[in-house]
Amino acid sequence: EIVLTQSPGTLSLSPGERATLSCRASQSVSSSYLAWYQQKPGQAPRLLIYGASSRATGIPDRFSGSGSGTDFTLTISRLEPEDFAVYYCQQYGSSPPSITFGQGTRLEIK
Amino acid sequence: QVQLQESGPGLVKPSETLSLTCAVSGYSISSGYYWGWIRQPPGKGLEWIGSIYHSGSTYYNPSLKSRVTISVDTSKNQFSLKLSSVTAADTAVYYCARLKLGWFDPWGQGTLVTVSS
């Protein structure tokens, strides 16, 4: 099973600052199958990024994803008040089919 | 647009079987894609439970495989989850979602299931 480790566990920043969230895999992940989600309290997760770097429909361009192999990054260029939430990375492996999530990074207002 | 809605008992007794259904609207399950269940214990992270194709083909999280059954009813455009021999550790918000290639989108709103006597 591929284990995804997200860092940091908590990130404290101010609106307008840049956020960089990391997701490291225990073995190589196909870039096609790495996704990022945002979850706010009491809500279901929302897809932000798929295929490591493609923004989902309706996601602002301040969100960007990058990386390959075992190291992936979610960057929020200029934080808006509504961006403070928990972020999860997720991978899909096809042989055998399996899906794992990272443990999450909490982005909080400083 | 595609919408998913979970339903089922909010309270299940220990050792019994948890049963949930996910109704899909705005898209025919028979048209394709896998569909999945994910859970989130209170205050914790996300855990994938398993996924199913409209044909009935399934794959499960190895850590839950012995207790999980996911089925699909294309005539009702819904799919279901059964988790047997539940304990307090199975208390969680259970989400259903469409698995579009390798990512989940969209998600249902989630339903809290508490395991308690």
Coordinates of C-alpha atoms in Angstrom, one line a residue, chain A residues 23-107:
Chain A
C23 CA 2.6 15.4 -0.1
R24 CA 5.2 12.7 -0.1
A25 CA 4.5 9.1 -1.3
S26 CA 6.2 6.0 0.1
Q27 CA 6.7 4.9 -3.5
S28 CA 6.3 6.4 -6.9
V29 CA 2.8 7.6 -7.9
S30 CA 1.6 8.2 -11.4
S31 CA 1.1 11.9 -11.8
S32 CA -2.1 11.1 -13.6
Y33 CA -3.5 9.8 -10.3
L34 CA -2.6 12.3 -7.7
A35 CA -5.4 14.6 -6.4
W36 CA -5.8 17.4 -3.8
Y37 CA -9.0 18.2 -1.9
Q38 CA -10.1 21.0 0.4
Q39 CA -12.4 20.3 3.3
K40 CA -14.1 23.0 5.5
P41 CA -15.8 22.2 8.8
G42 CA -19.0 20.3 8.4
Q43 CA -18.6 19.9 4.6
A44 CA -17.6 17.2 2.3
P45 CA -14.2 17.4 0.7
R46 CA -14.1 19.3 -2.6
L47 CA -11.8 18.3 -5.5
L48 CA -9.2 21.0 -6.2
I49 CA -6.5 19.4 -8.3
Y50 CA -6.4 16.2 -10.3
G51 CA -3.7 14.7 -12.4
A52 CA -1.2 16.4 -10.0
S53 CA -1.6 19.8 -11.8
S54 CA -5.0 20.2 -13.4
R55 CA -7.5 22.5 -11.6
A56 CA -11.0 21.1 -11.2
T57 CA -14.0 23.0 -12.6
G58 CA -14.5 26.3 -10.8
I59 CA -11.3 26.3 -8.8
P60 CA -9.6 29.7 -8.8
D61 CA -6.2 30.0 -10.5
R62 CA -4.5 30.9 -7.2
F63 CA -4.5 27.1 -6.6
S64 CA -1.8 25.2 -8.4
G65 CA -0.4 21.7 -8.1
S66 CA 3.0 20.3 -9.2
G67 CA 5.3 17.4 -8.7
S68 CA 6.0 13.9 -9.9
G69 CA 7.2 10.6 -8.6
T70 CA 7.1 10.7 -4.8
D71 CA 6.9 14.5 -4.2
F72 CA 3.9 16.6 -4.9
T73 CA 3.0 20.2 -3.9
L74 CA -0.1 22.2 -3.6
T75 CA 0.5 26.0 -3.8
I76 CA -2.0 28.7 -2.9
S77 CA -0.5 31.9 -4.3
R78 CA -2.3 34.5 -2.3
L79 CA -4.5 33.3 0.5
E80 CA -8.1 34.4 0.7
P81 CA -10.1 34.1 4.0
E82 CA -12.1 31.3 2.5
D83 CA -9.0 29.2 1.8
F84 CA -8.4 28.4 5.5
A85 CA -9.4 24.7 5.7
V86 CA -7.9 21.2 5.8
Y87 CA -6.2 19.9 2.6
Y88 CA -5.8 16.3 1.7
C89 CA -3.8 14.6 -1.1
Q90 CA -5.0 11.3 -2.5
Q91 CA -3.5 8.7 -4.9
Y92 CA -4.9 6.0 -7.0
G93 CA -2.9 2.9 -7.9
S94 CA -4.1 0.5 -10.6
S95 CA -2.2 -2.7 -9.9
P96 CA -3.9 -3.8 -7.8
P97 CA -6.5 -1.0 -7.6
S98 CA -6.0 0.9 -4.4
I99 CA -6.7 4.4 -3.1
T100 CA -5.0 6.2 -0.1
F101 CA -5.3 9.6 1.4
G102 CA -2.7 11.7 3.2
Q103 CA -3.4 12.6 6.8
G104 CA -4.2 16.2 5.9
T105 CA -2.7 19.6 6.4
R106 CA -4.6 22.2 8.4
L107 CA -4.2 25.7 7.1

